[in-house]
């Protein structure tokens, strides 16, 4: 048998085994394809290295994503405690959790549900002895199979699902800690993702897991949540029109037939045909808007180890807030980390997807070689088409770039520099070549309110300079 066929058969067997456990499910959603939805969440957990019983994923997943299911279950009478009803009591306790009410604001993507389930079930899964003996699927469970549908109940009755009972025992035994995890669930990442337009494609599970594990109060994520809501009042304003919509401004060699000079019609047929073929006919020309080059704004973030701590938190939050403000103003832009090299470009239009965890959790583990990084950037920009480019880089006071490189970059873009916690005697010979630069001192970051005020002032100053 070919390896692909063997893998498919193994996945089908594991799917049948997992679907058989749905007979134990407490949540009964009245919608078609509920089992397929549960398998999609299970696949997300499998990518994170977990393979719990499917019925637990089914019940908790629908409690997280369906307010009506949660309300129905919470309104039911509490079941009497006992071995046979212990799991049902656990599910009802989850349904009554007040922290789940905060999840009603926006629909959750499957990847986010998988990460939330992993955080809730991780301790119980690690202590589950059967996970070492249970056969692991050779591939993810198929979402299209003959195992779904009415035939599932018949196959479930033929299978022994007692292998899930040790996992139920772990859930019940750790009920208090799981409920505490649920109450302490940080929904800040969900709020921040909601401020940016969702991106197409799957989210990065590893990045989301790291984002939800970020320490509260000291991260760029929390600082972003302080800044971005203040920018949402911004609206894109249409600029005054500078060209006429009627009337004529000149004589042209080309144009529509209705703009042809009436005197040209006085020529006889042969002369008129000759002038038409030679492009010598005269037309009235309307005023036209100037041909403007593509306007782009780039934000470069120093990702070297020198930016750790307060510099990293302020710099990344400032970059995201600036990107959000530019999007609200209708500007095209991208973000990018640099250290010993230039890292990949992140379009500002897709920050509601995998790029947001990437920007907030980028590891500052590389050395720095600013001369090489900005020389590479210069070569890239020289190979691109004409564009009206504004480039803001956020770094510290020791960002030494050769003056010649900055001079050539200044010919291609308007350069702005933000130096976070620089030394008192900032000595960078390229500062006069920048269109503008700002120093963020320790005094400006002394208190959270000062940091917020400084960041918002910088966003306003940068966007004002960009538009002029």
C-alpha atoms as one frame of an Amber mdcrd trajectory, in Angstrom:
protein
   0.000   0.000   0.000   1.275   3.451  -0.873   2.216   5.747   2.048  -0.454
   8.310   1.105  -3.192   5.672   1.043  -2.022   4.248   4.364  -2.049   7.715
   5.912  -5.572   8.330   4.656  -6.797   5.046   6.099  -5.180   5.846   9.454
  -6.847   9.266   9.474 -10.229   7.697   8.689  -9.850   5.186  11.525  -8.897
   7.914  13.961 -11.852   9.992  12.767 -14.246   7.105  13.450 -12.680   6.614
  16.865 -13.056  10.276  17.774 -16.563  10.673  16.350 -17.716   7.758  18.497
 -16.985   9.854  21.600 -19.598  12.453  20.599 -22.217  10.199  22.181 -20.920
  11.576  25.494 -21.291  15.223  24.435 -23.387  17.435  26.711 -23.805  20.328
  24.288 -26.355  19.658  21.553 -26.106  22.495  19.005 -29.011  22.659  16.591
 -26.995  23.246  13.459 -25.803  21.131  10.585 -22.158  20.246  10.452 -21.510
  20.607  14.190 -19.290  17.530  14.189 -17.277  18.885  11.255 -16.787  22.149
  13.126 -15.560  20.243  16.177 -13.097  18.292  14.024 -11.733  21.584  12.634
 -11.012  22.735  16.201  -9.499  19.336  17.010  -7.161  19.676  14.033  -5.981
  23.006  15.399  -5.181  21.356  18.724  -3.383  18.545  16.871  -1.137  21.135
  15.230  -0.275  22.332  18.726   0.625  18.796  19.791  -2.593  17.868  21.614
  -5.093  15.104  20.762  -7.819  15.145  23.440 -11.141  13.322  23.076 -13.278
  15.004  20.450 -16.413  15.335  22.589 -14.576  17.628  25.041 -13.375  19.809
  22.165 -16.941  19.803  20.830 -18.544  20.888  24.108 -16.044  23.552  25.130
 -15.673  24.883  21.588 -19.399  25.518  21.229 -19.536  27.117  24.668 -16.798
  29.516  23.570 -18.354  30.394  20.217 -22.149  30.107  20.586 -23.780  32.452
  23.139 -27.203  30.871  22.623 -25.853  27.390  23.379 -24.134  28.730  26.469
 -27.280  30.506  27.677 -29.416  27.398  27.186 -27.060  25.181  29.135 -26.528
  27.728  31.913 -30.288  28.054  32.448 -30.721  24.348  33.062 -30.994  23.023
  36.602 -27.739  21.923  38.149 -27.241  18.190  37.948 -26.747  16.254  41.196
 -23.118  15.441  41.833 -22.055  11.912  41.133 -19.624   9.911  38.983 -22.088
   9.600  36.111 -22.870  13.319  35.980 -19.512  14.793  36.975 -18.595  15.789
  33.424 -22.024  17.335  32.808 -21.601  19.425  35.965 -18.190  20.537  34.715
 -19.645  21.688  31.382 -22.480  23.546  33.116 -19.924  25.295  35.313 -18.062
  26.473  32.235 -21.325  27.693  30.673 -22.059  29.801  33.763 -18.644  31.484
  33.769 -19.007  35.269  33.586 -15.747  35.674  31.682 -17.261  33.991  28.610
 -19.677  36.890  28.198 -16.775  38.968  26.852 -16.463  36.595  23.902 -19.824
  37.636  22.466 -18.498  40.774  20.777 -17.087  39.147  17.647 -17.028  35.687
  16.018 -13.929  33.658  16.778 -11.854  32.085  14.058 -11.073  28.377  14.332
  -7.385  29.027  15.080  -8.260  31.296  18.007 -10.692  28.718  19.409  -7.949
  26.077  19.206  -5.503  28.298  21.115  -8.085  29.080  23.809  -8.917  25.385
  24.177  -5.230  24.514  24.416  -4.797  26.969  27.278  -7.783  25.515  29.136
  -6.981  21.828  28.589  -3.177  21.804  28.700  -2.798  20.713  32.352  -5.432
  17.999  32.114  -3.956  16.735  28.869  -0.418  16.580  30.244  -1.592  14.493
  33.200  -3.686  12.164  31.030  -1.967   8.790  31.024  -3.856   7.521  27.979
  -2.211  10.082  25.730   0.964   8.007  25.788  -0.891   4.860  24.762  -3.458
   6.313  22.394  -2.547   5.919  18.714  -1.677   9.283  17.236  -3.151   9.999
  13.795  -0.660   9.999  10.979  -2.363  13.106   9.588  -5.056  15.578  10.510
  -8.607  14.330  10.606 -10.420  14.725   7.268 -13.202  17.301   7.117 -14.923
  15.471   4.276 -15.678  11.826   4.939 -18.474   9.276   4.829 -18.067   8.918
   8.608 -20.069  12.090   9.173 -23.837  12.230   9.113 -26.493   9.704  10.195
 -24.130   6.752   9.915 -22.052   8.177  12.778 -24.533   7.098  15.473 -24.552
   3.521  14.210 -20.757   3.260  14.168 -20.527   4.896  17.604 -22.620   2.151
  19.186 -20.168  -0.441  17.893 -17.072   1.183  19.376 -15.668   1.079  22.885
 -15.046   4.636  24.082 -13.992   3.844  27.641 -10.510   5.136  26.810 -11.829
   8.698  27.377 -12.841   8.088  31.012  -9.379   8.837  32.470  -9.459  12.194
  30.698 -12.887  12.967  32.196 -11.463  12.098  35.621  -8.617  14.585  35.046
 -11.048  17.318  33.966 -13.239  16.833  37.013 -10.285  16.633  39.382  -8.795
  19.849  37.981 -12.104  21.666  37.656 -11.074  24.476  40.019  -7.820  25.201
  38.193  -9.538  25.088  34.790 -12.201  27.531  35.966  -9.451  29.773  37.339
  -7.714  29.677  33.945 -11.017  30.561  32.322 -11.557  33.528  34.631  -7.980
  34.722  34.052  -8.178  34.354  30.281  -6.610  37.452  28.731  -8.816  38.628
  25.889  -6.553  41.541  25.002  -5.250  39.788  21.860  -8.831  39.341  20.646
  -9.558  43.031  21.172  -6.402  44.074  19.357  -7.045  41.725  16.423 -10.509
  43.252  16.154  -9.070  46.742  15.653  -7.388  45.652  12.416  -8.989  44.315
   9.262  -8.951  40.501   9.127  -6.530  38.966   6.678  -7.248  36.101   4.327
  -5.777  32.693   5.006  -5.113  30.728   8.160  -3.675  32.315  11.276  -0.327
  31.189  12.645  -1.093  28.977  15.665   2.386  29.296  17.146   2.243  33.094
  16.936  -1.251  33.194  18.451  -0.166  30.917  21.288   2.775  33.174  22.051
   0.540  36.242  21.832  -1.942  34.834  24.359   0.950  33.881  26.652   2.403
  37.391  26.782   2.774  38.796  30.279   0.060  41.297  31.128   0.921  44.908
  31.923   4.447  44.896  30.521   3.920  44.036  26.867   3.570  45.997  23.671
   0.120  44.434  23.305  -1.215  46.235  26.382   0.348  49.497  25.273  -1.264
  49.089  21.841  -4.644  48.642  23.508  -4.089  52.001  25.218  -3.188  53.757
  21.965  -5.317  52.343  19.147  -8.804  53.212  20.505  -7.752  56.868  20.675
  -7.067  56.826  16.939 -10.425  55.434  15.811 -11.993  58.888  15.513  -9.807
  59.515  12.479 -11.641  59.607   9.180 -10.281  59.821   5.683 -10.808  63.329
   4.330 -11.118  64.016   0.630  -8.750  66.718  -0.577 -10.102  69.778  -2.437
 -10.303  69.282  -6.187  -7.725  71.281  -8.070  -8.892  70.768 -11.668 -11.992
  71.772 -13.585 -14.780  69.354 -14.399 -15.953  71.319 -17.430 -14.533  73.948
 -19.786 -11.394  73.678 -21.891  -7.799  74.472 -21.014  -5.758  73.753 -24.147
  -5.606  72.397 -27.692  -4.545  68.784 -28.017  -3.586  66.395 -30.826  -5.793
  63.677 -29.349  -9.214  63.616 -27.816 -12.822  62.441 -28.155 -14.833  63.217
 -31.281 -17.097  65.670 -29.456 -14.045  67.791 -28.540 -12.906  68.217 -32.161
 -12.482  71.857 -33.249 -15.341  72.846 -35.510 -12.855  74.409 -37.954 -11.395
  70.953 -38.617 -14.716  69.898 -40.115 -14.315  72.548 -42.829 -11.627  70.486
 -44.588 -12.643  68.351 -47.516 -12.850  64.615 -47.045  -9.363  63.724 -48.318
  -7.575  66.429 -46.296  -9.533  65.501 -43.178  -8.603  61.804 -43.587  -4.941
  62.685 -44.115  -4.836  64.884 -40.999  -6.597  62.220 -38.981  -4.081  59.565
 -40.032  -1.198  61.934 -39.277  -2.582  62.902 -35.857  -2.763  66.529 -36.920
  -6.390  67.181 -36.009  -6.908  69.609 -33.138  -9.109  68.899 -30.103 -10.149
  70.937 -27.140  -8.417  69.627 -24.013  -9.935  69.573 -20.511  -7.855  70.291
 -17.454  -6.563  67.062 -15.961  -5.274  66.119 -12.511  -1.539  65.860 -12.104
  -0.093  62.389 -12.520   0.927  61.612  -8.956   3.256  58.822  -8.038   2.162
  56.039  -5.731   2.239  57.269  -2.139   3.614  54.755   0.341   4.710  54.934
   3.943   7.192  52.469   5.430   7.799  51.872   9.125  11.071  50.237  10.138
  11.349  48.819  13.667  14.697  48.055  15.258  14.447  44.403  16.272  17.947
  43.985  17.712  18.680  42.920  21.274  19.490  46.548  22.126  15.752  47.338
  21.946  14.671  44.974  24.707  12.646  46.298  27.604  10.966  49.700  27.519
  12.351  50.480  24.065  10.773  47.349  22.580   7.373  47.952  24.193   7.215
  51.602  23.153   8.669  51.101  19.680   6.407  48.251  18.574   3.263  49.835
  20.003   4.141  53.141  18.316   4.679  51.378  14.977   1.308  49.624  15.141
  -0.498  52.790  16.199   1.130  54.727  13.361   0.178  51.995  10.865  -3.421
  52.102  12.084  -3.571  55.909  11.778  -2.187  55.793   8.237  -4.764  53.159
   7.267  -7.540  55.367   8.597  -6.140  58.216   6.506  -6.235  56.043   3.388
  -2.476  55.626   3.020  -0.693  52.495   1.801   2.092  51.254   4.014   4.160
  48.382   5.309   6.191  47.534   8.414   9.504  45.781   8.714  12.029  44.722
  11.354  15.738  45.327  10.957  18.818  44.325  12.964  21.766  42.735  11.172
  19.548  42.581   8.072  16.173  43.675   6.785  13.420  41.181   7.575  10.280
  40.557   5.532   7.796  43.297   4.733   4.439  43.183   6.507   1.592  44.970
   4.650  -0.305  47.280   6.980  -3.598  46.112   5.469  -3.283  42.560   6.845
  -2.494  43.160  10.500  -5.683  41.407  11.624  -4.128  38.048  10.757  -0.844
  36.259  11.375   1.228  39.412  10.990   0.052  40.984  14.247   1.455  38.164
  16.447   4.621  38.305  14.344   5.080  42.027  14.998   4.346  41.809  18.714
   6.364  38.645  19.389   9.341  39.084  17.047  12.354  37.683  18.944  15.092
  40.223  19.658  17.844  37.631  19.522  19.958  38.784  16.596  22.960  41.050
  16.473  22.972  44.384  14.703  24.683  45.537  11.520  22.865  48.695  10.544
  25.232  49.601   7.709  24.527  46.347   5.871  20.793  46.396   6.642  20.234
  49.900   5.283  22.497  49.281   2.300  20.282  46.317   1.397  17.211  48.519
   1.817  18.749  51.125  -0.478  19.342  48.531  -3.195  15.737  47.333  -2.899
  14.263  50.824  -3.172  16.447  51.663  -6.154  15.040  48.652  -7.979  11.412
  49.649  -7.370   9.324  51.957  -9.500   8.747  55.654  -8.815   6.875  56.225
  -5.591   6.268  58.956  -3.090   7.848  57.169  -0.128   7.943  58.307   3.492
  10.136  56.157   5.721  10.047  56.226   9.518  12.566  54.160  11.492  12.227
  53.530  15.229  15.485  52.720  16.996  17.800  53.719  19.848  20.606  56.250
  20.114  23.348  53.961  18.798  21.865  53.322  15.371  24.969  54.199  13.349
  24.262  54.229   9.612  26.866  55.520   7.127  26.095  59.106   6.197  26.527
  58.307   2.507  23.858  55.581   2.708  21.426  57.929   4.433  22.128  60.630
   1.836  21.221  58.277  -0.999  18.133  57.073   0.872  17.064  60.697   1.346
  16.971  61.045  -2.446  14.406  58.210  -2.633  12.274  58.874   0.454  11.420
  61.377   3.140  13.220  60.080   6.219  11.969  60.380   9.796  13.724  58.989
  12.852  12.400  58.174  16.322  15.110  57.472  18.905  13.827  55.807  22.077
  15.802  56.433  25.280  18.851  57.927  23.542  21.957  59.061  25.441  22.161
  62.664  26.584  24.775  63.447  23.938  23.165  61.879  20.855  25.841  62.073
  18.166  24.689  60.710  14.820  26.195  62.488  11.828  23.220  61.763   9.555
  20.611  63.622  11.637  20.733  66.776   9.405  19.776  64.591   6.422  16.490
  63.515   8.008  13.331  65.435   7.323  12.517  65.151  11.010  13.574  63.286
  14.126  12.273  62.915  17.675  13.947  61.901  20.937  11.876  59.862  23.403
  13.548  60.420  26.759  13.232  58.494  30.015  11.208  61.376  31.429   8.670
  60.990  28.595   8.204  57.335  29.592   8.269  57.807  33.353   4.596  56.900
  33.866   2.052  55.010  31.722   0.084  58.214  31.145   3.279  59.973  29.989
   4.111  57.107  27.611   0.619  57.204  26.111   0.710  60.985  25.703   4.159
  60.834  24.088   3.172  58.079  21.652  -0.035  59.825  20.544   1.836  63.102
  20.076   4.398  61.308  17.927   1.670  59.701  15.801   0.088  63.116  15.211
   3.452  64.726  14.404   4.477  61.964  12.004   1.181  61.850  10.127   1.157
  65.661   9.866   4.635  65.680   8.346   3.745  62.833   5.994   0.704  64.665
   4.605   2.596  67.912   3.987
